[in-house]
Short mmCIF file of C-alpha atoms in Angstrom, two decimals:
data_model
loop_
_atom_site.label_atom_id
_atom_site.label_comp_id
_atom_site.label_asym_id
_atom_site.label_seq_id
_atom_site.Cartn_x
_atom_site.Cartn_y
_atom_site.Cartn_z
CA UNK A 18 -21.75 11.21 15.40
CA UNK A 19 -19.77 14.44 15.35
CA UNK A 20 -21.30 17.36 17.27
CA UNK A 21 -19.98 19.88 14.75
CA UNK A 22 -23.47 20.34 13.28
CA UNK A 23 -24.64 21.99 16.49
CA UNK A 24 -22.06 24.81 16.33
CA UNK A 25 -23.40 28.11 14.91
CA UNK A 26 -21.54 29.04 11.76
CA UNK A 27 -21.04 32.34 9.95
CA UNK A 28 -21.50 32.74 6.22
CA UNK A 29 -17.81 32.26 5.39
CA UNK A 30 -17.54 29.21 7.63
CA UNK A 31 -20.67 27.68 6.10
CA UNK A 32 -19.28 28.18 2.61
CA UNK A 33 -15.95 26.64 3.55
CA UNK A 34 -17.62 23.71 5.27
CA UNK A 35 -19.82 23.17 2.22
CA UNK A 36 -16.72 23.04 0.03
CA UNK A 37 -14.81 20.76 2.40
CA UNK A 38 -17.67 18.24 2.60
CA UNK A 39 -18.54 18.32 -1.08
CA UNK A 40 -18.31 15.01 -2.98
CA UNK A 41 -16.93 17.04 -5.90
CA UNK A 42 -13.87 17.92 -3.80
CA UNK A 43 -13.46 14.23 -2.99
CA UNK A 44 -13.52 13.37 -6.70
CA UNK A 45 -10.85 16.01 -7.41
CA UNK A 46 -8.69 14.77 -4.54
CA UNK A 47 -8.94 11.18 -5.77
CA UNK A 48 -7.86 12.30 -9.22
CA UNK A 49 -4.90 14.17 -7.69
CA UNK A 50 -3.84 11.53 -5.20
CA UNK A 51 -4.40 8.34 -7.21
CA UNK A 52 -4.15 9.26 -10.91
CA UNK A 53 -1.97 12.36 -11.24
CA UNK A 54 1.60 11.36 -12.19
CA UNK A 55 0.52 7.72 -12.30
CA UNK A 56 2.80 6.83 -15.20
CA UNK A 57 5.35 9.61 -14.79
CA UNK A 58 8.15 7.66 -13.11
CA UNK A 59 9.82 4.28 -13.79
CA UNK A 60 8.81 1.12 -11.97
CA UNK A 61 10.58 0.67 -8.66
CA UNK A 62 12.51 -2.36 -7.54
CA UNK A 63 12.02 -4.78 -5.99
CA UNK A 64 8.25 -4.93 -5.71
CA UNK A 65 6.88 -3.22 -8.82
CA UNK A 66 9.56 -4.81 -10.97
CA UNK A 67 8.73 -8.30 -9.70
CA UNK A 68 4.96 -7.94 -10.12
CA UNK A 69 5.14 -6.38 -13.57
CA UNK A 70 7.77 -8.77 -14.89
CA UNK A 71 5.47 -11.64 -13.89
CA UNK A 72 2.65 -9.90 -15.76
CA UNK A 73 4.87 -9.37 -18.81
CA UNK A 74 5.90 -13.02 -18.89
CA UNK A 75 2.29 -14.10 -18.41
CA UNK A 76 1.30 -12.17 -21.54
CA UNK A 77 4.35 -13.31 -23.49
CA UNK A 78 3.95 -17.00 -22.66
CA UNK A 79 0.17 -17.23 -22.64
CA UNK A 80 0.34 -19.05 -19.29
CA UNK A 81 -2.25 -17.26 -17.16
CA UNK A 82 -2.11 -19.84 -14.35
CA UNK A 83 1.44 -19.89 -12.95
CA UNK A 84 3.18 -16.50 -12.64
CA UNK A 85 6.87 -16.49 -13.58
CA UNK A 86 9.66 -14.02 -13.01
CA UNK A 87 12.71 -14.32 -15.24
CA UNK A 88 11.63 -17.80 -16.25
CA UNK A 89 11.20 -19.13 -12.71
CA UNK A 90 7.82 -19.64 -10.97
CA UNK A 91 6.94 -16.70 -8.73
CA UNK A 92 5.08 -18.03 -5.71
CA UNK A 93 4.97 -14.81 -3.66
CA UNK A 94 1.34 -13.91 -4.39
CA UNK A 95 -1.79 -15.45 -5.95
CA UNK A 96 -2.89 -14.49 -9.42
CA UNK A 97 -5.59 -11.81 -9.33
CA UNK A 98 -3.32 -8.75 -9.49
CA UNK A 99 -1.47 -10.21 -12.49
CA UNK A 100 -4.75 -10.77 -14.29
CA UNK A 101 -5.82 -7.19 -13.54
CA UNK A 102 -2.51 -5.78 -14.81
CA UNK A 103 -2.61 -7.99 -17.90
CA UNK A 104 -6.13 -6.77 -18.74
CA UNK A 105 -5.05 -3.15 -18.30
CA UNK A 106 -1.98 -3.65 -20.48
CA UNK A 107 -4.02 -5.34 -23.22
CA UNK A 108 -6.28 -2.29 -23.24
CA UNK A 109 -3.74 0.54 -22.90
CA UNK A 110 -0.42 -0.95 -23.99
CA UNK A 111 2.56 -2.04 -21.92
CA UNK A 112 3.57 1.06 -19.97
CA UNK A 113 3.84 2.31 -16.40
CA UNK A 114 0.40 3.94 -16.45
CA UNK A 115 -1.36 0.77 -17.56
CA UNK A 116 0.52 -1.40 -15.08
CA UNK A 117 -0.39 0.90 -12.17
CA UNK A 118 -3.96 1.61 -13.26
CA UNK A 119 -5.50 -1.44 -11.47
CA UNK A 120 -4.10 -0.18 -8.16
CA UNK A 121 -5.46 3.33 -8.75
CA UNK A 122 -8.86 1.92 -9.66
CA UNK A 123 -8.87 -0.39 -6.62
CA UNK A 124 -7.99 2.54 -4.33
CA UNK A 125 -10.81 4.56 -5.88
CA UNK A 126 -13.29 1.76 -5.25
CA UNK A 127 -11.89 1.47 -1.71
CA UNK A 128 -12.74 5.14 -1.08
CA UNK A 129 -16.17 4.70 -2.64
CA UNK A 130 -16.91 1.66 -0.45
CA UNK A 131 -15.89 3.66 2.62
CA UNK A 132 -18.05 6.62 1.52
CA UNK A 133 -21.21 4.57 1.07
CA UNK A 134 -20.67 2.74 4.35
CA UNK A 135 -20.11 5.92 6.38
CA UNK A 136 -22.97 7.78 4.70
CA UNK A 137 -25.37 5.00 5.72
CA UNK A 138 -23.99 4.69 9.25
CA UNK A 139 -23.40 8.41 10.03
CA UNK A 140 -24.02 11.03 7.30
CA UNK A 141 -22.81 12.19 3.89
CA UNK A 142 -20.60 14.98 5.25
CA UNK A 143 -18.70 12.62 7.51
CA UNK A 144 -18.41 10.15 4.64
CA UNK A 145 -16.78 12.79 2.45
CA UNK A 146 -14.36 13.84 5.19
CA UNK A 147 -13.39 10.19 5.78
CA UNK A 148 -12.80 9.76 2.05
CA UNK A 149 -10.63 12.88 1.92
CA UNK A 150 -8.51 11.70 4.84
CA UNK A 151 -8.05 8.30 3.27
CA UNK A 152 -7.20 9.59 -0.22
CA UNK A 153 -4.67 12.10 1.14
CA UNK A 154 -3.06 9.74 3.66
CA UNK A 155 0.58 9.30 2.60
CA UNK A 156 0.73 5.49 2.58
CA UNK A 157 -2.62 5.08 0.82
CA UNK A 158 -1.59 7.43 -1.99
CA UNK A 159 1.69 5.52 -2.34
CA UNK A 160 0.11 2.08 -2.79
CA UNK A 161 -2.58 3.55 -5.05
CA UNK A 162 0.21 4.53 -7.45
CA UNK A 163 2.13 1.24 -7.18
CA UNK A 164 1.83 -1.77 -9.49
CA UNK A 165 1.53 -4.21 -6.57
CA UNK A 166 -1.31 -6.13 -4.90
CA UNK A 167 -1.85 -3.98 -1.79
CA UNK A 168 -4.54 -1.56 -2.99
CA UNK A 169 -6.59 -4.44 -4.38
CA UNK A 170 -6.25 -6.44 -1.17
CA UNK A 171 -7.22 -3.46 1.02
CA UNK A 172 -10.32 -2.94 -1.11
CA UNK A 173 -11.50 -6.51 -0.47
CA UNK A 174 -10.60 -6.41 3.23
CA UNK A 175 -12.55 -3.17 3.72
CA UNK A 176 -15.55 -4.51 1.79
CA UNK A 177 -15.56 -7.64 3.96
CA UNK A 178 -15.54 -5.65 7.19
CA UNK A 179 -18.32 -3.37 5.99
CA UNK A 180 -20.49 -6.42 5.27
CA UNK A 181 -19.73 -7.80 8.74
CA UNK A 182 -21.01 -4.66 10.42
CA UNK A 183 -24.08 -4.52 8.17
CA UNK A 184 -24.78 -8.12 9.15
CA UNK A 185 -24.46 -7.20 12.84
CA UNK A 186 -27.06 -4.45 12.42
CA UNK A 187 -29.55 -6.77 10.70
CA UNK A 188 -30.93 -9.30 13.21
CA UNK A 189 -33.40 -10.76 10.71
CA UNK A 190 -31.87 -14.05 9.51
CA UNK A 191 -33.36 -13.95 6.01
CA UNK A 192 -32.39 -10.32 5.34
CA UNK A 193 -28.92 -10.86 6.78
CA UNK A 194 -28.02 -13.63 4.31
CA UNK A 195 -27.03 -11.17 1.58
CA UNK A 196 -24.38 -9.65 3.84
CA UNK A 197 -22.95 -13.10 4.59
CA UNK A 198 -22.87 -13.96 0.88
CA UNK A 199 -21.14 -10.71 -0.04
CA UNK A 200 -18.60 -11.05 2.78
CA UNK A 201 -17.61 -14.49 1.50
CA UNK A 202 -17.40 -13.13 -2.04
CA UNK A 203 -14.97 -10.38 -0.95
CA UNK A 204 -12.95 -12.83 1.13
CA UNK A 205 -12.71 -15.15 -1.86
CA UNK A 206 -11.42 -12.35 -4.07
CA UNK A 207 -9.02 -11.28 -1.31
CA UNK A 208 -7.79 -14.87 -1.01
CA UNK A 209 -7.16 -14.79 -4.75
CA UNK A 210 -5.21 -11.55 -4.29
CA UNK A 211 -2.97 -12.24 -1.30
CA UNK A 212 -4.08 -15.40 0.44
CA UNK A 213 -5.09 -16.19 4.05
CA UNK A 214 -4.77 -12.63 5.38
CA UNK A 215 -8.05 -11.81 3.62
CA UNK A 216 -9.83 -14.40 5.79
CA UNK A 217 -7.83 -14.29 9.01
CA UNK A 218 -8.52 -10.72 10.06
CA UNK A 219 -12.27 -10.67 9.29
CA UNK A 220 -12.79 -13.90 11.25
CA UNK A 221 -10.75 -12.81 14.28
CA UNK A 222 -12.06 -9.25 14.44
CA UNK A 223 -15.68 -10.27 13.94
CA UNK A 224 -15.37 -12.88 16.71
CA UNK A 225 -13.96 -10.34 19.16
CA UNK A 226 -16.58 -7.76 18.21
CA UNK A 227 -19.52 -10.13 18.65
CA UNK A 228 -17.91 -11.36 21.86
CA UNK A 229 -17.77 -7.77 23.11
CA UNK A 230 -21.56 -7.65 22.79
CA UNK A 231 -22.00 -10.54 25.21
CA UNK A 232 -23.96 -9.77 28.37
CA UNK A 233 -25.96 -11.80 30.88
CA UNK A 234 -29.04 -11.55 28.69
CA UNK A 235 -30.72 -13.90 26.25
CA UNK A 236 -30.65 -11.33 23.43
CA UNK A 237 -26.87 -10.82 23.73
CA UNK A 238 -26.28 -14.56 23.59
CA UNK A 239 -28.42 -14.70 20.46
CA UNK A 240 -26.34 -11.91 18.95
CA UNK A 241 -23.16 -13.80 19.80
CA UNK A 242 -24.65 -16.95 18.28
CA UNK A 243 -25.14 -15.10 14.99
CA UNK A 244 -21.36 -15.00 14.60
CA UNK A 245 -21.25 -18.81 14.58
CA UNK A 246 -24.14 -18.90 12.12
CA UNK A 247 -22.18 -16.65 9.75
CA UNK A 248 -18.81 -18.40 10.16
CA UNK A 249 -20.30 -21.83 9.52
CA UNK A 250 -22.63 -20.71 6.72
CA UNK A 251 -22.41 -23.46 4.12
CA UNK A 252 -23.72 -21.30 1.27
CA UNK A 253 -21.15 -18.63 2.16
CA UNK A 254 -18.29 -21.09 1.99
CA UNK A 255 -19.60 -22.36 -1.33
CA UNK A 256 -19.33 -18.81 -2.70
CA UNK A 257 -15.81 -18.50 -1.29
CA UNK A 258 -14.72 -21.82 -2.78
CA UNK A 259 -16.31 -21.06 -6.14
CA UNK A 260 -14.31 -17.81 -6.35
CA UNK A 261 -10.95 -18.87 -4.91
CA UNK A 262 -10.48 -22.60 -5.44
CA UNK A 263 -10.51 -22.99 -9.27
CA UNK A 264 -7.22 -21.12 -9.69
CA UNK A 265 -5.58 -22.95 -6.76
CA UNK A 266 -6.58 -26.25 -8.37
CA UNK A 267 -5.34 -25.02 -11.75
CA UNK A 268 -1.90 -24.01 -10.44
CA UNK A 269 -1.54 -27.38 -8.72
CA UNK A 270 -2.31 -29.14 -11.98
CA UNK A 271 0.02 -26.78 -13.89
CA UNK A 272 2.94 -26.65 -11.47
CA UNK A 273 2.51 -29.28 -8.78
CA UNK A 274 2.76 -28.61 -5.06
CA UNK A 275 5.54 -26.01 -5.31
CA UNK A 276 3.20 -23.03 -4.99
CA UNK A 277 1.50 -24.41 -1.90
CA UNK A 278 4.78 -25.15 -0.10
CA UNK A 279 6.31 -21.80 -0.98
CA UNK A 280 3.30 -19.52 -0.62
CA UNK A 281 1.55 -20.95 2.43
CA UNK A 282 4.60 -22.12 4.38
CA UNK A 283 7.32 -19.64 3.38
CA UNK A 284 5.40 -16.50 2.47
CA UNK A 285 2.69 -16.75 5.14
CA UNK A 286 3.88 -18.84 8.09
CA UNK A 287 7.49 -17.90 7.34
CA UNK A 288 6.76 -14.16 7.34
CA UNK A 289 5.31 -14.42 10.82
CA UNK A 290 8.05 -16.63 12.23
CA UNK A 291 10.99 -14.64 10.85
CA UNK A 292 12.04 -11.63 8.82
CA UNK A 293 11.84 -12.27 5.08
CA UNK A 294 14.09 -10.39 2.64
CA UNK A 295 15.57 -8.45 5.53
CA UNK A 296 12.23 -6.83 6.45
CA UNK A 297 12.55 -7.15 10.21
CA UNK A 298 11.93 -4.58 12.89
CA UNK A 299 12.20 -3.82 16.57
CA UNK A 300 9.31 -4.59 18.97
CA UNK A 301 7.92 -1.04 18.80
CA UNK A 302 8.31 -0.80 15.03
CA UNK A 303 4.66 -0.01 14.29
CA UNK A 304 4.47 2.62 17.04
CA UNK A 305 7.14 4.47 15.08
CA UNK A 306 5.72 3.72 11.62
CA UNK A 307 2.06 4.56 12.27
CA UNK A 308 2.67 8.33 12.62
CA UNK A 309 4.56 8.30 9.32
CA UNK A 310 2.02 6.40 7.23
CA UNK A 311 -0.84 8.62 8.49
CA UNK A 312 0.86 11.89 7.49
CA UNK A 313 -0.29 14.63 7.50
CA UNK A 314 -3.10 13.44 9.81
CA UNK A 315 -1.00 11.98 12.63
CA UNK A 316 -2.09 14.59 15.18
CA UNK A 317 -5.71 14.17 14.12
CA UNK A 318 -5.41 10.45 14.86
CA UNK A 319 -3.85 11.13 18.29
CA UNK A 320 -6.79 13.39 19.16
CA UNK A 321 -9.06 10.31 19.04
CA UNK A 322 -7.68 9.10 22.35
CA UNK A 323 -9.66 11.85 24.08
CA UNK A 324 -12.74 9.75 23.36
CA UNK A 325 -11.39 6.44 24.66
CA UNK A 326 -13.88 6.30 27.55
CA UNK A 327 -16.91 6.50 25.28
CA UNK A 328 -15.48 4.45 22.41
CA UNK A 329 -16.44 1.12 23.98
CA UNK A 330 -20.04 2.20 24.48
CA UNK A 331 -20.71 2.99 20.83
CA UNK A 332 -20.96 -0.22 18.74
CA UNK A 333 -19.54 1.36 15.59
CA UNK A 334 -16.59 2.92 17.42
CA UNK A 335 -15.93 -0.35 19.22
CA UNK A 336 -16.01 -2.30 15.95
CA UNK A 337 -13.60 0.14 14.30
CA UNK A 338 -11.16 0.17 17.21
CA UNK A 339 -11.14 -3.65 17.48
CA UNK A 340 -10.46 -3.82 13.74
CA UNK A 341 -7.47 -1.48 14.00
CA UNK A 342 -6.04 -2.94 17.23
CA UNK A 343 -6.15 -6.56 16.06
CA UNK A 344 -4.18 -5.67 12.92
CA UNK A 345 -1.72 -3.57 14.94
CA UNK A 346 -1.11 -6.26 17.58
CA UNK A 347 -0.85 -9.19 15.16
CA UNK A 348 1.73 -7.50 12.96
CA UNK A 349 3.64 -6.21 15.97
CA UNK A 350 4.38 -9.84 16.82
CA UNK A 351 5.20 -10.77 13.22
CA UNK A 352 8.82 -11.43 12.32
CA UNK A 353 8.43 -9.64 8.98
CA UNK A 354 7.44 -6.00 9.32
CA UNK A 355 6.54 -3.63 6.49
CA UNK A 356 4.78 -0.24 6.72
CA UNK A 357 1.92 -1.12 4.39
CA UNK A 358 0.81 -4.04 6.57
CA UNK A 359 -0.82 -1.51 8.91
CA UNK A 360 -3.11 -0.34 6.12
CA UNK A 361 -5.19 -3.49 6.67
CA UNK A 362 -6.31 -1.76 9.85
CA UNK A 363 -6.18 1.87 8.73
CA UNK A 364 -9.64 2.12 7.16
CA UNK A 365 -11.35 2.27 10.58
CA UNK A 366 -9.02 5.10 11.61
CA UNK A 367 -10.13 7.22 8.64
CA UNK A 368 -13.74 6.75 9.72
CA UNK A 369 -13.01 7.50 13.38
CA UNK A 370 -11.08 10.67 12.50
CA UNK A 371 -13.94 11.93 10.35
CA UNK A 372 -16.59 11.00 12.89
CA UNK A 373 -14.77 12.74 15.75
CA UNK A 374 -13.26 15.63 13.81
CA UNK A 375 -14.52 18.10 16.38
CA UNK A 376 -12.11 16.54 18.94
CA UNK A 377 -9.11 18.04 17.11
CA UNK A 378 -8.69 21.20 19.16
CA UNK A 379 -4.92 21.53 19.61
CA UNK A 380 -3.19 23.57 16.93
CA UNK A 381 0.26 22.12 17.64
CA UNK A 382 -1.00 18.55 17.81
CA UNK A 383 -2.62 19.01 14.41
CA UNK A 384 0.21 20.73 12.56
CA UNK A 385 3.45 19.60 14.18
CA UNK A 386 3.67 16.31 12.17
CA UNK A 387 3.41 17.94 8.69
CA UNK A 388 5.75 20.75 9.82
CA UNK A 389 8.32 18.16 10.87
CA UNK A 390 7.82 16.33 7.55
CA UNK A 391 8.72 19.40 5.50
CA UNK A 392 11.51 20.34 7.91
CA UNK A 393 13.15 16.91 7.51
CA UNK A 394 12.90 17.17 3.73
CA UNK A 395 14.54 20.60 3.92
CA UNK A 396 17.52 18.92 5.60
CA UNK A 397 17.83 16.29 2.87
CA UNK A 398 20.76 18.03 1.08
CA UNK A 399 22.81 17.97 4.29
CA UNK A 400 21.81 14.36 4.98
CA UNK A 401 23.04 13.28 1.55
CA UNK A 402 26.29 15.21 1.98
CA UNK A 403 26.94 13.36 5.23
CA UNK A 404 25.92 10.05 3.63
CA UNK A 405 28.43 10.53 0.82
CA UNK A 406 31.17 11.27 3.36
CA UNK A 407 30.52 8.24 5.59
CA UNK A 408 29.50 5.62 2.99
CA UNK A 409 32.12 2.91 2.51
CA UNK A 410 30.48 0.80 -0.23
CA UNK A 411 30.97 1.75 -3.89
CA UNK A 412 27.33 1.52 -4.87
CA UNK A 413 26.25 3.60 -1.87
CA UNK A 414 28.73 6.35 -2.66
CA UNK A 415 27.65 6.35 -6.32
CA UNK A 416 23.98 6.38 -5.36
CA UNK A 417 24.27 9.21 -2.82
CA UNK A 418 26.39 11.33 -5.13
CA UNK A 419 23.99 10.81 -8.00
CA UNK A 420 20.97 11.51 -5.78
CA UNK A 421 22.58 14.69 -4.46
CA UNK A 422 22.63 16.09 -7.99
CA UNK A 423 18.83 16.09 -8.04
CA UNK A 424 18.51 18.14 -4.85
CA UNK A 425 18.62 21.37 -6.82
CA UNK A 426 17.28 24.88 -6.38
CA UNK A 427 13.73 24.00 -7.55
CA UNK A 428 13.63 21.26 -4.91
CA UNK A 429 14.79 23.64 -2.16
CA UNK A 430 12.26 26.29 -3.24
CA UNK A 431 9.46 23.73 -3.33
CA UNK A 432 10.16 22.32 0.13
CA UNK A 433 10.47 25.82 1.61
CA UNK A 434 7.18 26.79 -0.05
CA UNK A 435 5.57 23.71 1.48
CA UNK A 436 6.89 24.63 4.91
CA UNK A 437 5.72 28.25 4.65
CA UNK A 438 2.27 27.31 3.35
CA UNK A 439 1.83 24.78 6.15
CA UNK A 440 2.67 27.48 8.68
CA UNK A 441 0.15 29.83 7.05
CA UNK A 442 -2.53 27.14 7.16
CA UNK A 443 -1.66 26.53 10.79
CA UNK A 444 -2.29 30.21 11.54
CA UNK A 445 -5.46 30.40 9.44
CA UNK A 446 -8.15 31.70 11.76
CA UNK A 447 -11.86 31.16 11.37
CA UNK A 448 -11.61 27.57 10.24
CA UNK A 449 -11.55 24.20 11.97
CA UNK A 450 -8.15 22.57 12.25
CA UNK A 451 -9.33 19.48 10.37
CA UNK A 452 -10.30 21.66 7.40
CA UNK A 453 -6.87 23.28 7.27
CA UNK A 454 -5.28 19.82 7.52
CA UNK A 455 -7.17 18.71 4.41
CA UNK A 456 -5.46 21.56 2.54
CA UNK A 457 -2.14 20.47 4.05
CA UNK A 458 -2.86 16.99 2.72
CA UNK A 459 -3.41 18.38 -0.78
CA UNK A 460 -0.18 20.36 -0.44
CA UNK A 461 1.71 17.27 0.75
CA UNK A 462 0.39 15.20 -2.18
CA UNK A 463 1.45 17.82 -4.73
CA UNK A 464 4.93 18.04 -3.20
CA UNK A 465 5.49 14.31 -2.74
CA UNK A 466 4.40 13.25 -6.23
CA UNK A 467 5.33 16.40 -8.09
CA UNK A 468 8.75 17.08 -6.54
CA UNK A 469 10.06 14.34 -4.25
CA UNK A 470 9.06 11.08 -5.97
CA UNK A 471 10.37 12.08 -9.44
CA UNK A 472 13.78 12.88 -7.91
CA UNK A 473 13.90 9.67 -5.87
CA UNK A 474 12.94 7.56 -8.88
CA UNK A 475 15.35 9.39 -11.15
CA UNK A 476 18.07 8.45 -8.67
CA UNK A 477 17.09 4.83 -8.10
CA UNK A 478 15.22 3.63 -11.18
CA UNK A 479 15.88 5.78 -14.24
CA UNK A 480 19.40 4.30 -14.61
CA UNK A 481 17.92 0.79 -14.52
CA UNK A 482 15.39 1.69 -17.20
CA UNK A 483 18.00 3.36 -19.41
CA UNK A 484 20.39 0.40 -19.12
CA UNK A 485 17.57 -1.99 -20.01
CA UNK A 486 16.53 0.02 -23.05
CA UNK A 487 20.15 0.14 -24.22
CA UNK A 488 20.45 -3.62 -23.83
CA UNK A 489 17.20 -4.10 -25.72
CA UNK A 490 18.40 -1.89 -28.57
CA UNK A 491 21.68 -3.84 -28.85
CA UNK A 492 19.70 -7.11 -29.04
CA UNK A 493 22.47 -9.27 -27.57
CA UNK A 494 22.17 -12.11 -25.02
CA UNK A 495 21.98 -10.44 -21.62
CA UNK A 496 22.29 -11.58 -18.01
CA UNK A 497 22.25 -9.95 -14.61
CA UNK A 498 24.89 -10.74 -12.04
CA UNK A 499 24.08 -10.92 -8.32
CA UNK A 500 21.63 -8.05 -8.72
CA UNK A 501 17.88 -8.21 -8.02
CA UNK A 502 16.28 -5.45 -10.08
CA UNK A 503 13.51 -7.17 -12.04
CA UNK A 504 12.37 -3.95 -13.73
CA UNK A 505 15.45 -4.41 -15.93
CA UNK A 506 13.74 -7.42 -17.52
CA UNK A 507 10.47 -5.50 -17.80
CA UNK A 508 12.07 -2.68 -19.79
CA UNK A 509 14.30 -5.03 -21.79
CA UNK A 510 11.15 -6.96 -22.68
CA UNK A 511 12.88 -10.29 -22.13
CA UNK A 512 13.78 -12.82 -19.46
CA UNK A 513 17.19 -12.03 -17.96
CA UNK A 514 18.99 -14.95 -16.25
CA UNK A 515 21.00 -14.23 -13.11
CA UNK A 516 24.42 -15.86 -13.61
CA UNK A 517 28.06 -15.30 -14.62
CA UNK A 518 28.11 -13.89 -18.18
CA UNK A 519 29.59 -15.71 -21.16
CA UNK A 520 31.63 -14.43 -24.05
CA UNK A 521 29.76 -11.87 -26.17
CA UNK A 522 26.96 -11.34 -23.63
CA UNK A 523 25.87 -8.17 -21.90
CA UNK A 524 25.80 -8.11 -18.13
CA UNK A 525 23.80 -5.76 -15.92
CA UNK A 526 24.88 -5.35 -12.31
CA UNK A 527 25.12 -3.08 -9.34
CA UNK A 528 28.54 -1.43 -9.35
CA UNK A 529 29.63 -3.02 -6.07
CA UNK A 530 29.25 -6.47 -7.70
CA UNK A 531 31.86 -5.71 -10.35
CA UNK A 532 34.82 -6.73 -8.18
CA UNK A 533 33.11 -9.99 -7.29
CA UNK A 534 32.50 -10.71 -10.98
CA UNK A 535 36.18 -10.19 -11.75
CA UNK A 536 37.13 -12.51 -8.88
CA UNK A 537 34.69 -15.18 -10.08
CA UNK A 538 36.17 -15.19 -13.57
CA UNK A 539 39.51 -13.30 -13.90
CA UNK A 540 39.68 -14.13 -17.62
CA UNK A 541 36.77 -11.88 -18.51
CA UNK A 542 37.39 -8.62 -20.34
CA UNK A 543 34.67 -6.09 -19.53
CA UNK A 544 33.73 -3.16 -21.74
CA UNK A 545 31.70 -0.51 -19.94
CA UNK A 546 28.70 0.48 -22.05
CA UNK A 547 26.64 2.40 -19.52
CA UNK A 548 27.04 3.53 -15.92
CA UNK A 549 24.83 5.87 -13.99
CA UNK A 550 24.17 6.00 -10.29
CA UNK A 551 24.62 2.59 -8.72
CA UNK A 552 24.23 0.38 -11.83
CA UNK A 553 26.22 -0.48 -14.92
CA UNK A 554 25.86 -2.36 -18.19
CA UNK A 555 28.93 -4.06 -19.66
CA UNK A 556 29.86 -6.22 -22.65
CA UNK A 557 31.89 -9.35 -21.93
CA UNK A 558 34.84 -10.58 -23.97
CA UNK A 559 36.85 -13.68 -23.23
CA UNK A 560 40.37 -13.80 -24.72
CA UNK A 561 40.91 -16.73 -27.08
#
């Protein structure tokens, strides 16, 4: 437990600490980080477009068993996120807010689960600080506002791990059954959200944790034996099967073995063996990514290593570190690497940072990461100017030039204000560094989702949305050509085949694909209807 409570505090410091550990502040931060601007920007491709198009087709077809994207089965993920999005859309209408709401709600429940766990294990103040760190962490706030499966999966993974530790603390067999049952329930829901990952990490981490308790004593061997009792609990597996299996049986009956071959072999085993969709990385990829996804709390995380000698002695610390390290190591050896994979092991870091917040004593360690973040964003205009000069592909030039137009005076003023305010918070005397960093986190959230994200999405996705709405208004047969931007189908409200266009059809494509289209069919006459950024919409005529 943090020793901060033993430090004498003045009246101003007590008031500030009371504010910073107030659940009301946590509620306000959740509203800011997860719900503010939730529906303000278009869906992004590829991920949000693919998930939401599958949801749209599920509602349009009435087939709630096999997800489809542009008429073809989508085997990437199980069904639970599509059901959640479909329910939200039925309630609120088909729009960006409704499609993203399940993720925001899942992230909120994730914070709540963390809060109740930490309050019971440590205290309410530490629970609130852990919740603030989590809600303001850059990567968490990003997935909380994304219409994808990650927030929902992280909720179930965290709930499973919390039940595992509760089970460890309860040696009474009868009283411990409820924790086993709930763990299998959460694993079943996680398996219905994203598959084996929801089972793999809890099993491996719990084994290593119970193994770490093993000593040359009878009681330690009994503790270790409790792991086997939980893993081979028949009633637990019945709960898991009752939750997860019915849909897997239903999709087999609806679609045959295609889902099982694609999802389990390609999207699970295949992701580990090789890089899927170009998402590879160098061996130290996650050493470089971890500081970025934890912004602005990177230095706070690094301060934890001061306590490495005592971490193994405290069961809770040891459990949390094993949880994080197993996730970090496993994905470091995976062929497919994506930043959000590390979030499966980030929940324990939020708890450790809050528990050991008094270890953050270096001003530069605390504030250098957010200072660098704002400094890099201040250089973005120059970066885009250089990118325009060196780009040699048509769509890249168009994209960089279009994006440069959004880096305007308000952007420059906002990023400079963020930099100055971070410096002022760094120099704020009479407060703990962790408290000032919470304010930096609020500042970062306001800037990222109020200034940066709208400009990025206006560059990348607004043209796709506008082209789709134009195609929808024209109500002509439409195809895409060698372009994977499924949000086009979402906004067009129709399946869009990916093929060479025919006479009288509209074709949507990335501008660098235009030359290839002309080469594939030199007889086509193309009328440009819309072009903005890197995409275009054309009408096709074929001379008679």
